[in-house]
XYZ file of C-alpha atoms in Angstrom:
493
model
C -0.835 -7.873 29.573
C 0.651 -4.552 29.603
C -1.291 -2.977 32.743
C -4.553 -4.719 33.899
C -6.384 -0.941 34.203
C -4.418 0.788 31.397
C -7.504 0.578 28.785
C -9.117 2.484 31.939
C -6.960 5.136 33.388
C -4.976 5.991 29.836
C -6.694 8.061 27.249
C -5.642 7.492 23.503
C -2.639 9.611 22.166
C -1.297 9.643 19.043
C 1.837 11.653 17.750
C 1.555 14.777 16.317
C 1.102 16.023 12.932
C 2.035 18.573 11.244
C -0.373 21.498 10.422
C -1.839 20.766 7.018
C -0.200 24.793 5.576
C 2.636 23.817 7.102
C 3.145 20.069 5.346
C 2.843 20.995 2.241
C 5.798 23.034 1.872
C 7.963 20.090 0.727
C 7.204 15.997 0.697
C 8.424 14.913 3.784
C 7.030 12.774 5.926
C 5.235 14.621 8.807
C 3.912 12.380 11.485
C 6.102 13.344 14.668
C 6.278 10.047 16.915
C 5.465 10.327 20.515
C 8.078 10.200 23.591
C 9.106 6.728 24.636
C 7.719 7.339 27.772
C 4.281 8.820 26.329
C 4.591 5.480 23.857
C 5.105 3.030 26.460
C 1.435 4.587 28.464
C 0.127 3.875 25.055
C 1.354 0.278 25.402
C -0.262 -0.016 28.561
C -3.798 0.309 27.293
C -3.400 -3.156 25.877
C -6.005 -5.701 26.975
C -4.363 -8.597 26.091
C -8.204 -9.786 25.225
C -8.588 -13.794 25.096
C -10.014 -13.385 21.500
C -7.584 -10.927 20.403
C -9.435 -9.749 17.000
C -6.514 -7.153 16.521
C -4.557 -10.005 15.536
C -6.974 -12.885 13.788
C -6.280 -11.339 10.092
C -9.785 -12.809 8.860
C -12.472 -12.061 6.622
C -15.864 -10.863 7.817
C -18.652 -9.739 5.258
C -15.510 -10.022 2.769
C -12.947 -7.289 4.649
C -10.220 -8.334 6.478
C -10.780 -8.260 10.362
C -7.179 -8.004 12.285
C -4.008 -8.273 11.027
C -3.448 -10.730 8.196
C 0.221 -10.941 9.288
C -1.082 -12.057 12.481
C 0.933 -9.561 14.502
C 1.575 -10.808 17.988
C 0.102 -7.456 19.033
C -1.141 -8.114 22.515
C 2.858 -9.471 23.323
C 4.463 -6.489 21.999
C 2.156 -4.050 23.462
C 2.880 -5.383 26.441
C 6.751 -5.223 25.895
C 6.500 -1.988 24.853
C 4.999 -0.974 28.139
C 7.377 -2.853 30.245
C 9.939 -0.642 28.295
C 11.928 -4.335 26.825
C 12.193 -2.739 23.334
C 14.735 -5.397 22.469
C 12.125 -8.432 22.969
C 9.473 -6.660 21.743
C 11.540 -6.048 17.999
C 12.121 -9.983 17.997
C 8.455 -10.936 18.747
C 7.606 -7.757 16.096
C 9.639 -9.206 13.470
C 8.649 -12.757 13.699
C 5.535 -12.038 11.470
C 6.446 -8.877 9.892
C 9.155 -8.445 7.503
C 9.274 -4.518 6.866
C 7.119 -3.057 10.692
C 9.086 0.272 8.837
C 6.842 0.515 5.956
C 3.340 -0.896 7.558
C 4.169 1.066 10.289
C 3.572 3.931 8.242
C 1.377 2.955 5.691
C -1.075 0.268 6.362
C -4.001 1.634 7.373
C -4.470 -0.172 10.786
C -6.620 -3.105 10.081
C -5.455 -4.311 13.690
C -6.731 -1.231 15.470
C -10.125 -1.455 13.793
C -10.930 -4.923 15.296
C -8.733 -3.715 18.782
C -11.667 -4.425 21.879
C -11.123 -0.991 23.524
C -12.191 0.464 20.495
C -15.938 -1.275 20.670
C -16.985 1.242 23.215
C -14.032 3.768 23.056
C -10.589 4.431 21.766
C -8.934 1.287 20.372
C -4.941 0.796 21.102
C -2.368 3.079 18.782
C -1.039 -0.110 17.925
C 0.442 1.004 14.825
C 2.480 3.853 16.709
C 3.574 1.158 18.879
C 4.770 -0.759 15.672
C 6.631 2.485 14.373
C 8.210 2.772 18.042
C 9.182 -0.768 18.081
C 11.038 -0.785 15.006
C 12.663 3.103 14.918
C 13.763 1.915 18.614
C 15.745 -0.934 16.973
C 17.358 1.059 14.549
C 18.430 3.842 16.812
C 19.951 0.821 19.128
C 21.456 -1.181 16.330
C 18.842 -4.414 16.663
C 17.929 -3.690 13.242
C 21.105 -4.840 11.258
C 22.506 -7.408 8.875
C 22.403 -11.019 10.140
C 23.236 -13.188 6.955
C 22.632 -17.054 7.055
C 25.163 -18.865 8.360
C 24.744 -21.990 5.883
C 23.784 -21.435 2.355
C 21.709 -24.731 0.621
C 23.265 -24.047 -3.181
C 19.688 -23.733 -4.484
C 19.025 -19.868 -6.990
C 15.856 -18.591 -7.037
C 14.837 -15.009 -8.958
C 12.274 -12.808 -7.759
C 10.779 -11.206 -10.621
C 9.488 -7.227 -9.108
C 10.670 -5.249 -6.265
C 7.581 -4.688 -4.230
C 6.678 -5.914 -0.563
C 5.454 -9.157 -2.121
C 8.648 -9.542 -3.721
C 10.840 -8.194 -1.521
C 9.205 -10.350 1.744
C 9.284 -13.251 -0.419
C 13.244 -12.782 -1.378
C 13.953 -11.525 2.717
C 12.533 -14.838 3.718
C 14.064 -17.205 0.887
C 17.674 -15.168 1.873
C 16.889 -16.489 5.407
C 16.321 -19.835 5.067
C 19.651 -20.125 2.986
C 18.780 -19.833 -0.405
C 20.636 -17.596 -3.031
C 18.096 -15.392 -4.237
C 18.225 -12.271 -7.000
C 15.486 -9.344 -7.394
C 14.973 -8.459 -10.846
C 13.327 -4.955 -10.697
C 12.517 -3.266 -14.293
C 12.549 0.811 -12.523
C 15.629 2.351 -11.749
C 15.329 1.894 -8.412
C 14.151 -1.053 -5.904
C 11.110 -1.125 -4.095
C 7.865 -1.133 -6.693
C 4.638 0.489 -5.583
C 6.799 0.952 -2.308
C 9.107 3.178 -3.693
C 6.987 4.835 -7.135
C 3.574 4.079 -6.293
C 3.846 5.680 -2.344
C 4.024 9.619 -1.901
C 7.111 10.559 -0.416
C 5.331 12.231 2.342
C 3.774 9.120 3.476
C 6.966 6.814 3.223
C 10.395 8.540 2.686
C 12.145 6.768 0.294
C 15.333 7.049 2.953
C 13.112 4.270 4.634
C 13.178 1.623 1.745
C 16.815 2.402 1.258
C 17.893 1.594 4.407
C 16.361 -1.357 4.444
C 17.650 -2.331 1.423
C 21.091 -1.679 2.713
C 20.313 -4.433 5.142
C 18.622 -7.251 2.917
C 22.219 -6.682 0.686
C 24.424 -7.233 3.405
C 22.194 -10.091 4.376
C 23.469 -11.564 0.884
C 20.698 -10.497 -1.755
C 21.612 -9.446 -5.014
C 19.725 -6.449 -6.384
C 19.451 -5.959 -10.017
C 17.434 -2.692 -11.026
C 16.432 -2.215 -14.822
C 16.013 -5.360 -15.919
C 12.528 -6.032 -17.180
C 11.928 -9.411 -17.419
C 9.646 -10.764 -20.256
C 11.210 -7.673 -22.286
C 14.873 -7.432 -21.519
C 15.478 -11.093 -20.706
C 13.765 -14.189 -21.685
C 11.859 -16.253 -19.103
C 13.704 -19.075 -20.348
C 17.391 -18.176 -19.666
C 16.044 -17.216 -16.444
C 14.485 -20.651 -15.983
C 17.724 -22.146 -16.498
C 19.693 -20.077 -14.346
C 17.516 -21.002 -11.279
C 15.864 -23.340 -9.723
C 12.891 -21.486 -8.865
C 11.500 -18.072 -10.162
C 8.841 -16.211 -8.283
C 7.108 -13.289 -10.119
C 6.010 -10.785 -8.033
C 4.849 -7.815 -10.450
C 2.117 -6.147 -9.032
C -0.916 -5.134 -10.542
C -0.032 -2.023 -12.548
C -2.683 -2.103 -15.342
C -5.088 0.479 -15.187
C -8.598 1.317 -15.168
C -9.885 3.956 -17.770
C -12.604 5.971 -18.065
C -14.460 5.414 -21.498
C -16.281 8.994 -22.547
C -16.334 11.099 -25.421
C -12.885 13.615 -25.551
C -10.700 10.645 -23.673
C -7.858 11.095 -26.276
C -7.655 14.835 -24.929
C -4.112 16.115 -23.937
C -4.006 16.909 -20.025
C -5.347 13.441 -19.019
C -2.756 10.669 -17.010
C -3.559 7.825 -15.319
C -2.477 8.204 -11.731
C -0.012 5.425 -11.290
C 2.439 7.914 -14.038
C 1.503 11.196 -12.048
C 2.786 10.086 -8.770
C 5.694 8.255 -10.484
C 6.868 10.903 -12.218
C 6.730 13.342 -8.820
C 8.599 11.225 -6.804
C 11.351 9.846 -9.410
C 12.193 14.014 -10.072
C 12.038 14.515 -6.360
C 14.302 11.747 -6.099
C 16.552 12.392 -9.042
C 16.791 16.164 -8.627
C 14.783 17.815 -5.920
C 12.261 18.802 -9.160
C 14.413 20.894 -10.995
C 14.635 18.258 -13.804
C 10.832 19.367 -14.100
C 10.954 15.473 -15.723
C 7.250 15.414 -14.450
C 3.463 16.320 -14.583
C 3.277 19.445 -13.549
C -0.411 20.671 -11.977
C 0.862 24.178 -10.916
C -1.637 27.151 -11.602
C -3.951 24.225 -12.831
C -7.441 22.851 -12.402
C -6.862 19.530 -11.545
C -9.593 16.910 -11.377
C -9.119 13.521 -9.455
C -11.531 10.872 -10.661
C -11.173 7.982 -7.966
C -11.812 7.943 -4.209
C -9.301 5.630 -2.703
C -5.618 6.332 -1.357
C -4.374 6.951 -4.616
C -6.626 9.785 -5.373
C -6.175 10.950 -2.274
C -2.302 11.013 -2.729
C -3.099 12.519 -6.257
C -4.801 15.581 -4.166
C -1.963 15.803 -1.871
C 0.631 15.550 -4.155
C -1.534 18.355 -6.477
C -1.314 20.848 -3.628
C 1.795 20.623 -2.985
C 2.765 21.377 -6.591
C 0.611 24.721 -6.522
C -2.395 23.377 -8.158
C -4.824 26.194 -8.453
C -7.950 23.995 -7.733
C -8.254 20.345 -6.836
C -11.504 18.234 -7.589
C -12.241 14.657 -6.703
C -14.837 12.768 -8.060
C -16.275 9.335 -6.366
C -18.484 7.539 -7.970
C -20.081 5.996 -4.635
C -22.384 7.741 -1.970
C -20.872 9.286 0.843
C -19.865 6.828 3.433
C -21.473 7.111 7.161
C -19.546 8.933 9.561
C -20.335 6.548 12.218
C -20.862 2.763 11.948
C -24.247 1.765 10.476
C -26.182 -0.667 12.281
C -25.177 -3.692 9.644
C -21.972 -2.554 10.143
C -20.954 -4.076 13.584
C -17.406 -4.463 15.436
C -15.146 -6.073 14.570
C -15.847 -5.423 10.727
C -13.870 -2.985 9.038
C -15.494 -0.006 9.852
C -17.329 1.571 6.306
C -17.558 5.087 7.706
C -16.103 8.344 5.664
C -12.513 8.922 6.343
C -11.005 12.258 5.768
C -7.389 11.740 4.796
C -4.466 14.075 4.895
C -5.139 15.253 1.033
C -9.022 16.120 1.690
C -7.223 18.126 5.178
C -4.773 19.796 3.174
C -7.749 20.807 0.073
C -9.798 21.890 3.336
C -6.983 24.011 4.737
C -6.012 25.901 1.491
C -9.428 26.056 -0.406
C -11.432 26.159 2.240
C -13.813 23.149 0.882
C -13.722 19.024 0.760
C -12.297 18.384 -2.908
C -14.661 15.334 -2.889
C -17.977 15.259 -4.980
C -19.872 12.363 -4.533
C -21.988 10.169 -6.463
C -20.425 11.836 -9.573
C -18.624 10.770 -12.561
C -17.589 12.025 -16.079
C -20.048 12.417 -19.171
C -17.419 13.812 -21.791
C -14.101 15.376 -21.694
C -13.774 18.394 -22.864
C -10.787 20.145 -25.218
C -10.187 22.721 -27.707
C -9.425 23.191 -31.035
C -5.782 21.892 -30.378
C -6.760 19.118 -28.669
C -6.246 20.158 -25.136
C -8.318 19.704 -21.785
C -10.268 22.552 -20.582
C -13.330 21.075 -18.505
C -15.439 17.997 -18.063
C -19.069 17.449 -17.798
C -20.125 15.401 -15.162
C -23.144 13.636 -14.806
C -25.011 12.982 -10.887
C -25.420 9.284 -10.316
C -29.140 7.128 -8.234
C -29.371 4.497 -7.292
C -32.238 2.407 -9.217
C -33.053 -1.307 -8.707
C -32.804 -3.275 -11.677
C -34.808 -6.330 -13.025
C -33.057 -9.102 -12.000
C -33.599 -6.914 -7.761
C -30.380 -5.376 -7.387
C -29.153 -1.835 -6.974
C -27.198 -0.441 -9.690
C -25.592 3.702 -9.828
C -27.217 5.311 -12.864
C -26.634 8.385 -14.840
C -29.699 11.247 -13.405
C -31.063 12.563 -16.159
C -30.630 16.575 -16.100
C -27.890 16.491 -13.459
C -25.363 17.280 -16.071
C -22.833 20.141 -14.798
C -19.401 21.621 -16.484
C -16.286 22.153 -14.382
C -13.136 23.394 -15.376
C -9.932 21.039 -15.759
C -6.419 21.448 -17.339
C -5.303 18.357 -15.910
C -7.432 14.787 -15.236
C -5.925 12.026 -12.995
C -7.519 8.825 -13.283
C -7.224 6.911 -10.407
C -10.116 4.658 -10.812
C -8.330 1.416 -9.619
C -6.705 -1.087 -11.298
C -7.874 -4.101 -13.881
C -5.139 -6.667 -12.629
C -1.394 -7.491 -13.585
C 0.111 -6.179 -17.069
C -0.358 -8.870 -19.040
C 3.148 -9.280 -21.034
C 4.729 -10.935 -18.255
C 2.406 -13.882 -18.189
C 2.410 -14.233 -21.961
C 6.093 -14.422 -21.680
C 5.758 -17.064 -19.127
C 3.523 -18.503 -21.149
C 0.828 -18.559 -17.871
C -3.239 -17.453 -18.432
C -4.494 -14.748 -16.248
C -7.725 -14.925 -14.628
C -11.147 -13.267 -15.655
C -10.116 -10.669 -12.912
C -6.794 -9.730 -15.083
C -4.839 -11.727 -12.381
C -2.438 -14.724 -12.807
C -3.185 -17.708 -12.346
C -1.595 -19.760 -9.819
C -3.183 -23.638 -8.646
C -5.662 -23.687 -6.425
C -4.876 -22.793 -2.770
C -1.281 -22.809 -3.769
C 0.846 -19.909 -5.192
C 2.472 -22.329 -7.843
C 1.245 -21.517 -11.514
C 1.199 -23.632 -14.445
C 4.653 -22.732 -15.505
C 6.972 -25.303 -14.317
C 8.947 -24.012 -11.549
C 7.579 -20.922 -11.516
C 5.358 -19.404 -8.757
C 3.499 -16.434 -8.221
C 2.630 -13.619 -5.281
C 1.183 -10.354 -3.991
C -1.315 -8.204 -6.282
C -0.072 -9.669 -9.006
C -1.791 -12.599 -7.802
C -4.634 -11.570 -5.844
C -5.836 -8.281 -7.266
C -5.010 -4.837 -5.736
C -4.767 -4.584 -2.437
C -2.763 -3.356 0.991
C 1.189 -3.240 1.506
C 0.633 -5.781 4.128
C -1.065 -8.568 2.004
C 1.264 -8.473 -0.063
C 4.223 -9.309 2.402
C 2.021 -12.059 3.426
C 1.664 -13.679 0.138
C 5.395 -13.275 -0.184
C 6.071 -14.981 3.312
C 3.605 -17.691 2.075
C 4.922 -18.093 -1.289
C 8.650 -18.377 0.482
C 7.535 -21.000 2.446
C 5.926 -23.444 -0.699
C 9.031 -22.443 -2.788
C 11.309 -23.543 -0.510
C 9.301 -27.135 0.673
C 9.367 -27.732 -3.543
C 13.236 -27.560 -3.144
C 14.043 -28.861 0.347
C 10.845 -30.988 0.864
C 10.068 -28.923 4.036
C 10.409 -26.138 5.311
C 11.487 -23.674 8.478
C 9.276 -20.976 7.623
């Protein structure tokens, strides 16, 4: 372990941030990483626990406990301490594709189930992560390293995102010749269009990209498979085809005034920010523009949250976000115990930024929308909402219910729905010629990832629903693995 009394004598630090006023001058990313010295203390706090939950990746109560990449966190913690930065990136990326993207975007399922945070302050294991991998950059660890035998065997990845991209990394590895079809203009999916700029730089997935190229992967960006090019002239140009989509369809609000002008699903608001930031700095003004506007976010989760962020820093003149579910605890609840995830309220860099600028949490809870409301021209001006209670039902459970006489009118130029998402768009599996599932996901045989398209398998949230950055690059590690046993009859994986 790193140091036996570490987890005693070391207090938690994390890096610092950038004052919320400050941040949200421009979209950059503004998490400023600690000293290697201060990082390698952190390492020390390790406990290198015999049941090391930080790493187990398994389901409790239905959440993920751990890491379901199964990080070998206690070894590289310890590494890290020891200062053997070079060891610590080979043990690092032995589970973990991209440490550069969950490094900065997962939200730390390891450090939830970490043992010194029972009774204190778990590990900042995900800092470690970040200092891991930016350490193997800045030393040159982190560079092309293309197989040395190739088998003769194609396969096409069908989507761009960590599911796709982890599945293609590890294919590329084991020798296979492997293509990314990506239908945006550029590679990377949710990664690169569905993720804030501020919260992963785009300069990240491009660098990394760099890499995987070298490494022998062809890249092909606006190609949309199922559209573009039939599934069966892809079918016969390789011998295996994983599709790796995402789930992009999404949920809408059904009330009176829906068709009014002013309303976008989320998914297209942040897309459209960050492909003008990318394209043009914003000057293209190729995007949805909330400045001087009332903007209300209907959706609790990261992507509203990144809606609110993103909102402020376009000069919205109000931001509103509306959750459907009661406030969370801000401590644990009794049912709630360690090492679950923890259900408590989180207040995320968007709700900081609302706080700092208008003085008030943007989030209304146990609220959702009654009617949209626009004028003669068809245009948004205001919503009613509509307070929701709890009331048990007949057959004994709970259900959220409309109070009657709780109806209030806010004002609103601009709605963004980020209510979640109903599962993959369906025209790719019709092309494929492959059912989806009663959740809107495709199918794939039971406890594999193959479908019931010859040849043809199937990853990520395309697969399993919505879900975190780091799921997804472990369906795409698993899905490698059974792609390449169907066309080596094992595999090294």
């Amino acid at each position: 372990m790193g140091k036996p009394t570490g987890f005693m004598e070391y207090e938690r630090k994390t890096g610092a941030v950038l004052a919320p006023k400050e941040r949200i001058k421009n979209f950059r990313e503004f998490h400023l990483p600690l000293s290697v010295k201060e990082q390698q203390t952190q390492g020390a706090r390790c406990m290198e626990c015999g049941v090391p939950f930080c790493q187990a990746g398994m389901l409790i109560e239905g959440m993920a406990s751990g890491c379901p990449l199964h990080n070998l966190i206690p070894e590289w913690n310890d590494l890290v301490y020891s200062g053997n930065w070079e060891q610590a990136y080979s043990r690092l990326i032995k589970t973990n594709n991209f440490p550069e993207f969950t490094s900065r975007v997962c939200p730390a399922l390891c450090e939830a189930a970490c043992t010194c945070g029972h009774y204190g302050e778990a590990v900042t294991t995900k800092e470690n992560e970040h200092g891991i991998i930016e350490q193997a950059y800045l030393s040159g660890l982190a560079k092309a390293d293309p197989p040395k035998v190739r088998t003769g065997k194609r396969v096409a990845i069908v989507g761009s995102g960590p599911a796709g991209l982890a599945a293609a990394d590890q294919l590329n590895k084991r020798g296979h010749s492997v293509t990314v079809y990506e239908r945006d203009d550029r590679i990377g999916g949710l990664l690169m269009y569905g993720i804030p700029n501020m919260k992963l730089e785009k300069s990240v997935i491009d660098r990394k990209i760099a890499i995987m190229k070298e490494e022998g992967i062809t890249f092909a960006t606006g190609v949309n498979i199922g559209r573009d090019r039939k599934p069966s002239k892809l079918l016969r140009e390789y011998d295996r085809v994983v599709l790796a989509c995402g789930a992009k369809h999404p949920r809408d609000i059904d009330a009176p005034g829906r068709d009014a002008k002013g309303i976008y699903f989320a998914v297209d608001f942040l897309s459209s920010v960050t492909k003008s930031l990318l394209d043009s700095d914003l000057k293209d003004g190729k995007f949805v523009s909330p400045k001087g506007k009332h903007v209300v976010v209907i959706g609790g989760g990261d992507t509203g949250n990144d809606c609110v962020g993103t909102s402020i820093r376009l000069g919205a003149a109000s931001v509103t976000q509306l959750e459907m579910m009661p406030k969370a605890p801000d401590v644990r609840a009794a049912d709630n115990p360690w090492p679950e995830w923890p259900k408590v309220c989180k207040t995320d860099y968007g709700q900081e930024e609302s706080i700092a600028v208008f003085g008030h949490d943007p989030r209304i809870y146990q609220t959702t929308v009654k009617e949209f409301l626009k004028d003669k021209n068809g245009n948004l001006y205001g919503l009613v909402t509509v307070r929701l209670q709890k009331q048990k039902q007949e057959k004994g459970n709970t259900a959220l219910v409309p109070a009657a006489g709780s109806e209030q009118k806010i004002p609103a130029d601009i709605v963004l729905i980020a209510a979640g998402f109903l599962g993959t768009e369906p025209y790719i599996a019709d092309a494929f010629h492959i059912p989806l599932d009663q959740r809107g996901n495709i199918q794939t045989k039971q406890g594999t990832y193959q479908t019931g398209a010859q040849h043809v398998f199937a990853c990520g949230d395309m697969r399993r629903g919505q879900s975190l950055v780091v799921w997804a690059i472990r369906e795409g590690r698993e899905v490698a693995a059974e792609v390449d046993v169907s066309l080596m009859g094992y595999t090294c994986s």
